[in-house]
PDB file of C-alpha atoms and ligand atoms in Angstrom:
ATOM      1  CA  UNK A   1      24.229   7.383  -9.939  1.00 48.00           C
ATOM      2  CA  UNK A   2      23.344   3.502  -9.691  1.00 49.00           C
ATOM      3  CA  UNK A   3      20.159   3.147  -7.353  1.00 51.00           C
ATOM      4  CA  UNK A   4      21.864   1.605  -4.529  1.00 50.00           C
ATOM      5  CA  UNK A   5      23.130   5.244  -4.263  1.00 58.00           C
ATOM      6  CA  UNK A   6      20.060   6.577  -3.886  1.00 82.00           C
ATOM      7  CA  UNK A   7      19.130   4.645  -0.160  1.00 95.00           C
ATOM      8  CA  UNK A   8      21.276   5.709   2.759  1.00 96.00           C
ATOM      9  CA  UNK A   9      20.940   2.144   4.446  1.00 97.00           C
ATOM     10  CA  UNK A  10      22.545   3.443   7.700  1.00 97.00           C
ATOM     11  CA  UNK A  11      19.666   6.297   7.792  1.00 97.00           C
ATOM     12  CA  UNK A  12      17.398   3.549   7.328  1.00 97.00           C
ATOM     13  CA  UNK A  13      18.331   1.758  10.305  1.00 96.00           C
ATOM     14  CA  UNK A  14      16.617   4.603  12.315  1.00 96.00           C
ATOM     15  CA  UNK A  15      13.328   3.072  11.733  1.00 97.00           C
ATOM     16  CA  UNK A  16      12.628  -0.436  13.810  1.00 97.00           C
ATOM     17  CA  UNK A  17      11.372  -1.933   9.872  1.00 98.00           C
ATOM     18  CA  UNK A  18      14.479  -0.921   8.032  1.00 97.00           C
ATOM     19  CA  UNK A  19      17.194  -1.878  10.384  1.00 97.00           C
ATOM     20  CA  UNK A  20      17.935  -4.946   8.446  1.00 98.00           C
ATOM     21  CA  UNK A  21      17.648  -4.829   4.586  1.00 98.00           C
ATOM     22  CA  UNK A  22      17.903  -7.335   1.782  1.00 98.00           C
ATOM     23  CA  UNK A  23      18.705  -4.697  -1.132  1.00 97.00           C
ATOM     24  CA  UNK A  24      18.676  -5.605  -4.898  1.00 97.00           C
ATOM     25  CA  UNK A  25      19.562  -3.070  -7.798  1.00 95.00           C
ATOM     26  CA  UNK A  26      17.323  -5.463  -9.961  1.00 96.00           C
ATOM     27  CA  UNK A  27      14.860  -8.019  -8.714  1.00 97.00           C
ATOM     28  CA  UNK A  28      11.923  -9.480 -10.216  1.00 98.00           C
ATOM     29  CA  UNK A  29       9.530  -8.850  -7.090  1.00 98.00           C
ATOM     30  CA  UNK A  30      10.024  -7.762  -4.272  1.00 98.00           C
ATOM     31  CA  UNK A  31       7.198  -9.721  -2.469  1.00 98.00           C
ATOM     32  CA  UNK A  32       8.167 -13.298  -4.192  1.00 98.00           C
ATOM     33  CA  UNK A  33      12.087 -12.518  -2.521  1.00 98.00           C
ATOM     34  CA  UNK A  34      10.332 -11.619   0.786  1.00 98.00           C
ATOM     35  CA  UNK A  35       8.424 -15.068   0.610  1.00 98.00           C
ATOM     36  CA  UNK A  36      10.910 -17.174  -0.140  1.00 98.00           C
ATOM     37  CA  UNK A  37      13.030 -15.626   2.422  1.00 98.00           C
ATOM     38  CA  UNK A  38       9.982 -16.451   4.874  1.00 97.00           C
ATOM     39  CA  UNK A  39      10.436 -20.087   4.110  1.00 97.00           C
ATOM     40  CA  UNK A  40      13.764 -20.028   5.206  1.00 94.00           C
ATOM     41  CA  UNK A  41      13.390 -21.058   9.304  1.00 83.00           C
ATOM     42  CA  UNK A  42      16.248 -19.065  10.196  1.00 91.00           C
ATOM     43  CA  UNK A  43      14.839 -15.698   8.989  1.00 95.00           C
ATOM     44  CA  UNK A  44      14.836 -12.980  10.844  1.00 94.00           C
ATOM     45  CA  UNK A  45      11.653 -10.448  11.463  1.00 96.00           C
ATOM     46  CA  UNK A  46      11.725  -7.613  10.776  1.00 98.00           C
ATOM     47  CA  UNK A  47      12.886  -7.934   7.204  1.00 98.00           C
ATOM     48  CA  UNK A  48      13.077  -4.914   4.530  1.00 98.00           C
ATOM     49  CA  UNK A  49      13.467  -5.924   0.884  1.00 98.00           C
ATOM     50  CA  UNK A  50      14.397  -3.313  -1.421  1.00 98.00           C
ATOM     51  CA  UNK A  51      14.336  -2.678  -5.191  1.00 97.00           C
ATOM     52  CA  UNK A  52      16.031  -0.616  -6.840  1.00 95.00           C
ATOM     53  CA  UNK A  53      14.267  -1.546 -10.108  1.00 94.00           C
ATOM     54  CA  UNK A  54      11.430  -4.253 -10.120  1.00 97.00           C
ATOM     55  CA  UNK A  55      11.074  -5.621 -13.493  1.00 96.00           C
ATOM     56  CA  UNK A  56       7.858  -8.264 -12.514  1.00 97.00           C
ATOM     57  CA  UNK A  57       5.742  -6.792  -9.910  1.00 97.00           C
ATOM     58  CA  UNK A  58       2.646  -7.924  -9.118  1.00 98.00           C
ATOM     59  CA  UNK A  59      -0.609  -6.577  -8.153  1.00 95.00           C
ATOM     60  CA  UNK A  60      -3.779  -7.476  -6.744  1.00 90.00           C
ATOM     61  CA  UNK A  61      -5.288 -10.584  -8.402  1.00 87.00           C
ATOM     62  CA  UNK A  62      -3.716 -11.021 -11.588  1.00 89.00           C
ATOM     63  CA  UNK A  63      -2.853  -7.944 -12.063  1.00 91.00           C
ATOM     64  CA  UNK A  64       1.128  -6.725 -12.889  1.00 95.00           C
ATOM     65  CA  UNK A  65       2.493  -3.617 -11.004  1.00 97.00           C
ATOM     66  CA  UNK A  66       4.202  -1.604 -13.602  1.00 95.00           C
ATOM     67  CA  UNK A  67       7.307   0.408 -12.533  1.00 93.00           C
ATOM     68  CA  UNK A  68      10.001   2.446 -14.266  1.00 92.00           C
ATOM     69  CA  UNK A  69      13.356   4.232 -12.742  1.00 91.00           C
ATOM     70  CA  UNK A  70      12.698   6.072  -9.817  1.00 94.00           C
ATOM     71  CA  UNK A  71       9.762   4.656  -8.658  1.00 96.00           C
ATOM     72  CA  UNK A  72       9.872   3.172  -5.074  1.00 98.00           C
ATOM     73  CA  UNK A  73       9.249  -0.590  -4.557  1.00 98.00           C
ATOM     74  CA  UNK A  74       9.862  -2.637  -1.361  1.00 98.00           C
ATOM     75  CA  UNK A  75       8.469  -5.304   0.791  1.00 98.00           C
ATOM     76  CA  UNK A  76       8.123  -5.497   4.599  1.00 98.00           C
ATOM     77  CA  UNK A  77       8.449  -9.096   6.356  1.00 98.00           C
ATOM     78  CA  UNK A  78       7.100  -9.083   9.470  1.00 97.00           C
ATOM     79  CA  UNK A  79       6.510 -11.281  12.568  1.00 94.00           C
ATOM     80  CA  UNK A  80       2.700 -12.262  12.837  1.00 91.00           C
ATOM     81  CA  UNK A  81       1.983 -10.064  16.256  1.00 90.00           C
ATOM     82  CA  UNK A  82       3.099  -7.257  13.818  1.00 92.00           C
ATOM     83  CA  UNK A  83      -0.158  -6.964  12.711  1.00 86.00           C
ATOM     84  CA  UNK A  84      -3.743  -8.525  14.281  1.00 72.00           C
ATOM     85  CA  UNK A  85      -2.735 -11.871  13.965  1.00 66.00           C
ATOM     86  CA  UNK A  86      -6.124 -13.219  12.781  1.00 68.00           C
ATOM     87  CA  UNK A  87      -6.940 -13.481   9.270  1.00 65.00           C
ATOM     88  CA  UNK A  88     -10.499 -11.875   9.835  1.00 66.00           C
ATOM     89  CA  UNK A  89      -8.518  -8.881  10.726  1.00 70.00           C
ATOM     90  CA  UNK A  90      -6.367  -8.956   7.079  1.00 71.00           C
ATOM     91  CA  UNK A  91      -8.604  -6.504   5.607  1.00 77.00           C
ATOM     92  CA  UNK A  92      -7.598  -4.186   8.259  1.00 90.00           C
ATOM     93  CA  UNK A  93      -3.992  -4.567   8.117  1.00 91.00           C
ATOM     94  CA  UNK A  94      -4.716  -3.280   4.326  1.00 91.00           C
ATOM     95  CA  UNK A  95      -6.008   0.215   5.370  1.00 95.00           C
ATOM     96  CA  UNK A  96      -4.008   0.291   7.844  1.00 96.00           C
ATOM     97  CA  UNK A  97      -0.915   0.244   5.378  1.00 97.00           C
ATOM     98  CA  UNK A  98      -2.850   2.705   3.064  1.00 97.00           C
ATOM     99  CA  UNK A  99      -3.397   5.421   5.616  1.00 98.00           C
ATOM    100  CA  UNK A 100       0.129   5.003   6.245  1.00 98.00           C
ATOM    101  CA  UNK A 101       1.189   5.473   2.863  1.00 98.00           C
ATOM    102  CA  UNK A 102      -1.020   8.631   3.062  1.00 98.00           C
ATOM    103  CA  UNK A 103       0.361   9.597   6.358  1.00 98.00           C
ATOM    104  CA  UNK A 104       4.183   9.706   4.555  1.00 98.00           C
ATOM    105  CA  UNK A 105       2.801  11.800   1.412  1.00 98.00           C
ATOM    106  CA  UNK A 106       0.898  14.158   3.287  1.00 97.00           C
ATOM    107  CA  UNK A 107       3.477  16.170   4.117  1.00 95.00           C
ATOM    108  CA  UNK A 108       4.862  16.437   0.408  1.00 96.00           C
ATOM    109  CA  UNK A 109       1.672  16.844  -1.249  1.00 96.00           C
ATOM    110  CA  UNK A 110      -0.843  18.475   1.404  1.00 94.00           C
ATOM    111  CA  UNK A 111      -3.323  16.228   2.785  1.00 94.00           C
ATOM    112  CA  UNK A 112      -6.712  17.656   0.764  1.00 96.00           C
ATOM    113  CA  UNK A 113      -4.752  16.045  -2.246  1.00 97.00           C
ATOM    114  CA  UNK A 114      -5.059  12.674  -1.027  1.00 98.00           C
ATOM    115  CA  UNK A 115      -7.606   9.602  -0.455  1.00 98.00           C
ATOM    116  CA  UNK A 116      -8.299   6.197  -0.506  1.00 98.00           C
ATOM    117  CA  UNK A 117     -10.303   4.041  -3.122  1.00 97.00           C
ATOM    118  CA  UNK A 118     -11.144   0.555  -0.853  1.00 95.00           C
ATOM    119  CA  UNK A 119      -9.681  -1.085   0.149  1.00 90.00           C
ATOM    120  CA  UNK A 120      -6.362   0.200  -0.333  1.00 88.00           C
ATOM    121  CA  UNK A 121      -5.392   2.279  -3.535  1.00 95.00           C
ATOM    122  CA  UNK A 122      -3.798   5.325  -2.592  1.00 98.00           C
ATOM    123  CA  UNK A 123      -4.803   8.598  -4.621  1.00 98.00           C
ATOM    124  CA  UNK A 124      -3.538  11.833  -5.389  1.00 98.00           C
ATOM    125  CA  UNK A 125      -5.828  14.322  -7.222  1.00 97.00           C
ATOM    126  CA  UNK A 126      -7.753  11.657  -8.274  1.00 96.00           C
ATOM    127  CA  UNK A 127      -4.942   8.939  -9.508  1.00 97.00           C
ATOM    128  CA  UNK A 128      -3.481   6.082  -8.270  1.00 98.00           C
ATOM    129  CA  UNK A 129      -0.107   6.678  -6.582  1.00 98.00           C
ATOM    130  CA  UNK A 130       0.788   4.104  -4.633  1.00 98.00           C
ATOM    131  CA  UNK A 131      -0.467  -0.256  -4.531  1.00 97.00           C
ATOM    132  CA  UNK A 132      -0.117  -2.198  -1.940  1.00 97.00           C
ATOM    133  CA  UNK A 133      -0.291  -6.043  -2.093  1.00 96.00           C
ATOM    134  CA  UNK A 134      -0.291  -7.415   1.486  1.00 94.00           C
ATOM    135  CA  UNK A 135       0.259 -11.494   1.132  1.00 94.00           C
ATOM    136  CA  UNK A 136       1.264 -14.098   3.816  1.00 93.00           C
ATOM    137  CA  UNK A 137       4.332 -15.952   3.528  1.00 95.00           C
ATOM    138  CA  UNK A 138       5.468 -19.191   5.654  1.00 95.00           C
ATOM    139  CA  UNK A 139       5.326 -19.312   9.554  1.00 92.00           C
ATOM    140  CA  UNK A 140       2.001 -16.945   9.131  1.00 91.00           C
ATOM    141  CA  UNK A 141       4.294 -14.262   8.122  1.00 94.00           C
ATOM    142  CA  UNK A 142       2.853 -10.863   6.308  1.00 94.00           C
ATOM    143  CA  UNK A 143       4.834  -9.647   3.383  1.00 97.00           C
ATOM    144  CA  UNK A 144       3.532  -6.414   2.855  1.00 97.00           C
ATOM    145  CA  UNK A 145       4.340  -4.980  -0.788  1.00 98.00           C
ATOM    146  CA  UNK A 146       4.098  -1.376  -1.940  1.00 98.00           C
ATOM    147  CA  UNK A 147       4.708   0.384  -4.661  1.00 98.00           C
ATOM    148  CA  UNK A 148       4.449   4.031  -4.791  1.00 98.00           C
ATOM    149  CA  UNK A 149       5.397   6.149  -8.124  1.00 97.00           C
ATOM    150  CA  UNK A 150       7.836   8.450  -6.481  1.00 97.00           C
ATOM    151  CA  UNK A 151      10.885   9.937  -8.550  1.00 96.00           C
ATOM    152  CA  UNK A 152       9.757   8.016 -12.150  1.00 95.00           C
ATOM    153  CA  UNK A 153       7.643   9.944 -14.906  1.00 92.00           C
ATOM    154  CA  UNK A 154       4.662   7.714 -16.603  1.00 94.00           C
ATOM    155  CA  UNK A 155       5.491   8.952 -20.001  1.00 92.00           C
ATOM    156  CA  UNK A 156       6.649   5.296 -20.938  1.00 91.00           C
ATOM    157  CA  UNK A 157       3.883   3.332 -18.987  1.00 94.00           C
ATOM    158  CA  UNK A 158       1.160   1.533 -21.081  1.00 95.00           C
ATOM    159  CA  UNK A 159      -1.683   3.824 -21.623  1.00 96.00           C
ATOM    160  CA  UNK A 160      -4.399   2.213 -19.283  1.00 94.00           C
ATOM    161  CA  UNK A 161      -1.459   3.157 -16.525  1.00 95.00           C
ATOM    162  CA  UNK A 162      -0.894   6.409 -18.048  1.00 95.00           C
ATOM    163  CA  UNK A 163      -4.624   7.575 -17.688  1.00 96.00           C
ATOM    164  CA  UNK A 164      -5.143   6.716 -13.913  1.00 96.00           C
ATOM    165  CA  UNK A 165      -1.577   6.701 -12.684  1.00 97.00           C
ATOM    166  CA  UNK A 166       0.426  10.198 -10.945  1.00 97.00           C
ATOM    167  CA  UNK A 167       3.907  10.247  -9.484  1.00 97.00           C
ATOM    168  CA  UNK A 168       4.984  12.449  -6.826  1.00 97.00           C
ATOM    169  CA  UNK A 169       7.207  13.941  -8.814  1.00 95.00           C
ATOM    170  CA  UNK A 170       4.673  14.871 -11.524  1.00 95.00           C
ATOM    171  CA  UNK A 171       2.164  16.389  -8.645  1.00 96.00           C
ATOM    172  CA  UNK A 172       5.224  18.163  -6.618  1.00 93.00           C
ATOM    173  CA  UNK A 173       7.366  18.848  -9.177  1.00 92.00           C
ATOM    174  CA  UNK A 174      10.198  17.989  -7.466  1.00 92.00           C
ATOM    175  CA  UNK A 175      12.952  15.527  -7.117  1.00 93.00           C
ATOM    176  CA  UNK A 176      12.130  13.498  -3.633  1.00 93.00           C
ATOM    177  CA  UNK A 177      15.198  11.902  -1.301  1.00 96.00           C
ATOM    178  CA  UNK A 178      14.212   8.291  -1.866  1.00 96.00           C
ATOM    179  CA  UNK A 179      15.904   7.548   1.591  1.00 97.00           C
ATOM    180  CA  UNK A 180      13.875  10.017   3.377  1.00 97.00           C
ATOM    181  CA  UNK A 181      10.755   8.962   1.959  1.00 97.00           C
ATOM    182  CA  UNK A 182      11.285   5.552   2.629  1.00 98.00           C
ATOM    183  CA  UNK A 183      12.314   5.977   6.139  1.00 98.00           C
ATOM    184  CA  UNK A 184       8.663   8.263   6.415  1.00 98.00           C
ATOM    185  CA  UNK A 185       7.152   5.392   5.009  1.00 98.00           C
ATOM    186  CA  UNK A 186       8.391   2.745   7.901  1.00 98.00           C
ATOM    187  CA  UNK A 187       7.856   5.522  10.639  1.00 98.00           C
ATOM    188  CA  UNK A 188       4.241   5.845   9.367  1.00 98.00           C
ATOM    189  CA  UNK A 189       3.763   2.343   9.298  1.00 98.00           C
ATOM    190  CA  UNK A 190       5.213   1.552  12.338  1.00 97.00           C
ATOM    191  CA  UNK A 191       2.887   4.064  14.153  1.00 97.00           C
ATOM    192  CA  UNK A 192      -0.558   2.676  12.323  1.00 97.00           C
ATOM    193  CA  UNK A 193       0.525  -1.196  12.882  1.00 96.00           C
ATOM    194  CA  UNK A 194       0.636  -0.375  16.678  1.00 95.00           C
ATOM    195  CA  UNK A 195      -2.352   1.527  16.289  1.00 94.00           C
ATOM    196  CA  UNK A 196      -4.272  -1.496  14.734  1.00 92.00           C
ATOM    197  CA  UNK A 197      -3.057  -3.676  17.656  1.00 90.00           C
ATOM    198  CA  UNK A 198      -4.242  -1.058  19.988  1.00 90.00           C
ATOM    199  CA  UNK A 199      -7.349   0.533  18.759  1.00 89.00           C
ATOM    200  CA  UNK A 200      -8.098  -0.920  14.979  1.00 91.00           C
ATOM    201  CA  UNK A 201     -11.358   1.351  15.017  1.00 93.00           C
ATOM    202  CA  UNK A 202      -9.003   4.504  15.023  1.00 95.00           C
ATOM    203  CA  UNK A 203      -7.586   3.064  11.974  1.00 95.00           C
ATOM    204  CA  UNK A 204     -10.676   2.617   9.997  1.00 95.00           C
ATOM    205  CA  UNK A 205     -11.940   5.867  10.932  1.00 97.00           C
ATOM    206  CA  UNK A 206      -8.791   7.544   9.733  1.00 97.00           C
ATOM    207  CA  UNK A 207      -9.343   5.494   6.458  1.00 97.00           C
ATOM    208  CA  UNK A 208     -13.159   6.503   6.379  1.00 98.00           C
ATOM    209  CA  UNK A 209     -11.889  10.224   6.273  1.00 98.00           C
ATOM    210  CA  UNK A 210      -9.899   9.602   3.218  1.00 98.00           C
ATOM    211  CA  UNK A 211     -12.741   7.780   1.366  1.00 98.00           C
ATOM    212  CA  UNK A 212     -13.341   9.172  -1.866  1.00 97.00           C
ATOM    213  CA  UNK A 213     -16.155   6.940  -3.178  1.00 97.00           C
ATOM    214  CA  UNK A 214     -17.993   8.538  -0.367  1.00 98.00           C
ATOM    215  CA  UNK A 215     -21.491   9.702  -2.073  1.00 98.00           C
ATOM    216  CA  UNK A 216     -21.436   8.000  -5.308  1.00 98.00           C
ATOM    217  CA  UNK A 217     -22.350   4.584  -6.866  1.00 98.00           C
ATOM    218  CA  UNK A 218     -20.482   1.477  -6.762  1.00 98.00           C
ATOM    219  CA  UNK A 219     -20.494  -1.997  -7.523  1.00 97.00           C
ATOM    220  CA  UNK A 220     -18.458  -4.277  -5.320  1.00 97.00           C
ATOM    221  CA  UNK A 221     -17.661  -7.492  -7.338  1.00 94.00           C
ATOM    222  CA  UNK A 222     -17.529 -10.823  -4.858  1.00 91.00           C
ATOM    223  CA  UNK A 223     -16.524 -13.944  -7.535  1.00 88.00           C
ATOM    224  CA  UNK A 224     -19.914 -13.692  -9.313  1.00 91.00           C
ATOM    225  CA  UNK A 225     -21.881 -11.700  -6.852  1.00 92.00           C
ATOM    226  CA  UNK A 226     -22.092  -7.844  -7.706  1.00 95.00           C
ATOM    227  CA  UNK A 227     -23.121  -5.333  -4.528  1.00 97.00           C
ATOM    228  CA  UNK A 228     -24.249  -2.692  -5.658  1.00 98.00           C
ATOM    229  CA  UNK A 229     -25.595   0.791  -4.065  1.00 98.00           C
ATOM    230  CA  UNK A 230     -24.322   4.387  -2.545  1.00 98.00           C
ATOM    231  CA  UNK A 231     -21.172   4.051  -1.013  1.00 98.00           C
ATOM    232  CA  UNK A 232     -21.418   5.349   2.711  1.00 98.00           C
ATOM    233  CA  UNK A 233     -17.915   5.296   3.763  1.00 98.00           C
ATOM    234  CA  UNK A 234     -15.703   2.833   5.838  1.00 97.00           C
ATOM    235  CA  UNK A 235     -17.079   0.874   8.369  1.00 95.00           C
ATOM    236  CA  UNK A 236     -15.600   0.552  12.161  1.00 91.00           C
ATOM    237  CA  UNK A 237     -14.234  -2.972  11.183  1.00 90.00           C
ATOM    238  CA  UNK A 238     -12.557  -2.502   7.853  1.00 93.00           C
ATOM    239  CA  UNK A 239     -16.276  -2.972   5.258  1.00 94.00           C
ATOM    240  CA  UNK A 240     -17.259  -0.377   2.587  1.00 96.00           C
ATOM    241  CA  UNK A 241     -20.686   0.574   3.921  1.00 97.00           C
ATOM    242  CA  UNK A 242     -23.073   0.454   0.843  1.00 98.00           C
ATOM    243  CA  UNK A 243     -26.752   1.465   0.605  1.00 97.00           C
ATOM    244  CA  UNK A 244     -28.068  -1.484  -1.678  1.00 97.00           C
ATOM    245  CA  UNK A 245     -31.973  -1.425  -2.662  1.00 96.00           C
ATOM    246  CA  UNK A 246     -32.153  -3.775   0.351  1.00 96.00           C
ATOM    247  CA  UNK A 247     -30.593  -1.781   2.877  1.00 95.00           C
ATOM    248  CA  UNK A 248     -27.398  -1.095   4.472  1.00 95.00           C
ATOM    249  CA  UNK A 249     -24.840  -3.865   3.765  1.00 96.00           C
ATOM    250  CA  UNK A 250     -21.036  -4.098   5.283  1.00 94.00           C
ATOM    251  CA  UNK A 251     -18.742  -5.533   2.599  1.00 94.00           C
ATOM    252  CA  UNK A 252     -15.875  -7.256   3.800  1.00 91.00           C
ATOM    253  CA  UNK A 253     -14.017  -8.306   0.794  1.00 90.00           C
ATOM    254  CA  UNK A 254     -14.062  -7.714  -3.047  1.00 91.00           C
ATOM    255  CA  UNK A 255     -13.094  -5.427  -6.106  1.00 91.00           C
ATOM    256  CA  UNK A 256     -14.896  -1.727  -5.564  1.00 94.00           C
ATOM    257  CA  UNK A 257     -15.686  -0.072  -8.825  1.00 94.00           C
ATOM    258  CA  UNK A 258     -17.638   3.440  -9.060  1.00 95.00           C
ATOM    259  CA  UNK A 259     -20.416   3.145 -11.618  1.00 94.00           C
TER     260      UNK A 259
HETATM  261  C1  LIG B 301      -2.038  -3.215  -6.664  1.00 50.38           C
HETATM  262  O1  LIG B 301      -2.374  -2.036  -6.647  1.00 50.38           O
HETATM  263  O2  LIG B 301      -2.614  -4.049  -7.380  1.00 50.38           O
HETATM  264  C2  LIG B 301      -0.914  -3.658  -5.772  1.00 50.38           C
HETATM  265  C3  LIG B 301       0.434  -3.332  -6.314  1.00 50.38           C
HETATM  266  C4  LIG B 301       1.556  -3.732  -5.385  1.00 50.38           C
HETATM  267  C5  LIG B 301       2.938  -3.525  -5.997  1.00 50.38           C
HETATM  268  C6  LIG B 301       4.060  -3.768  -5.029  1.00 50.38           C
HETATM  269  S1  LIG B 301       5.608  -3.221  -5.663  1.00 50.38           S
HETATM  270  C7  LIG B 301       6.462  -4.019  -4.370  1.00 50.38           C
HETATM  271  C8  LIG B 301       5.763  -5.337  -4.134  1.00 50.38           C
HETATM  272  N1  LIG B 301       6.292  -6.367  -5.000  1.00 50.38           N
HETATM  273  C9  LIG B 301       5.388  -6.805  -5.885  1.00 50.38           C
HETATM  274  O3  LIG B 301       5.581  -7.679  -6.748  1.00 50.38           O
HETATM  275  N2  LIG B 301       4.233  -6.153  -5.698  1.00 50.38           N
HETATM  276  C10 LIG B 301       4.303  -5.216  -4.607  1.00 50.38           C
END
């Protein structure tokens, strides 16, 4: 089967984000096509791009996203109101896609299996599952990038991937239908985008249920500035709550690690 064969594009088109598609059976990244579409005046919003193999993803800071056959990369273009259109809010519009990424695997995997590392690693029994890298592309644009490990195995993934990485397949046991998956995905993030627009302290609440650094030590790493204390959940606008030696503090932005 070639991996166009494994997206039903016309089942797609039941979800307002993957009525229009920009497919590729192999693609370098998904979010570099996305922006470079964006620059492009004439393109159109909503825009889906879709891997069927990446083979140079890229992660948060200068990180690479490692893939393999079967797992499940694409990139959402979407028109600034998508999402709060204020770059304060960006930090947001990150939980917001995790929970939604959650919200699409719950039903495959159970929720009690599942949680969020801040800002927006998506866990299941305790590995990383799914990345999302949300950038923004020309006209103000969000490409929002996500990679989830859903049909591939991590048997040929470099070893620091091995240790912390799962696929759904390796939890489940079980084959998924990319197509319906995928079409979960948009739903979900459909319904949390309009959420965020609505109500963006429903969102963070639903992500401060799925916080698993809840109760323990971590450092939160801000250029050279480390903030450090007992992580206290998810804030009601988007910050890790940590219990420093000083205090309370709200952390906006930075790299979370648990000590
Ligand atoms: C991370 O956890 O560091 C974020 C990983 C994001 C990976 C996805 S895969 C689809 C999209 N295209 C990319 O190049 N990166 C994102």
């Amino acid at each position: 089967m070639n991996s166009s064969e494994c997206f039903d594009f016309e089942l797609l088109g039941q979800a307002t984000f993957g009525r229009r598609v920009d497919y590729h059976a192999t693609i370098g990244s998904t979010n570099d096509r996305a922006k470079q579409l964006a620059a492009e005046p004439a393109c159109p919003t909503p825009l889906l791009v879709l891997a069927g193999r990446q083979t140079a993803g890229r992660g948060r800071g200068q990180n690479r996203w490692w893939s393999s056959a079967g797992s499940l990369t694409f990139s959402l273009l979407v028109g600034p109101e998508t999402l709060a259109d204020d770059p304060r809010r960006l930090p947001l519009s990150s939980l917001a896609v995790a929970v939604a990424v959650v919200d699409a695997l719950a039903t495959r995997l159970g929720p009690s299996r599942l949680g969020l590392h801040w800002p927006n690693d998506v866990l299941a029994d305790g590995r990383k599952i799914a990345g999302i890298l949300i950038e923004i592309a020309a006209g103000r644009r969000p490409v929002i990038g996500i990679g989830l490990n859903s049909n591939n195995s991590l048997q040929g993934a470099p070893d620091d991937v091995r240790r912390r990485a799962t696929s759904l397949r390796e939890l489940s046991g079980r084959e998924q239908d990319q197509t319906e998956l995928l079409l979960d995905l948009l739903v979900a993030l459909e319904g949390r985008f309009s959420e965020l627009r609505e109500s963006y302290q429903r969102v963070c609440q639903a992500a401060d249920r799925l916080c698993l650094d809840r109760g323990h030590r971590v450092t939160v790493e801000q250029g050279s500035a480390h903030i450090t204390g007992r992580c206290e959940g998810i804030g009601d606008e988007g910050g890790l709550v940590i219990h420093t030696a000083s205090g309370p503090r709200n952390v906006m932005t930075g790299h979370c690690r648990r000590l």
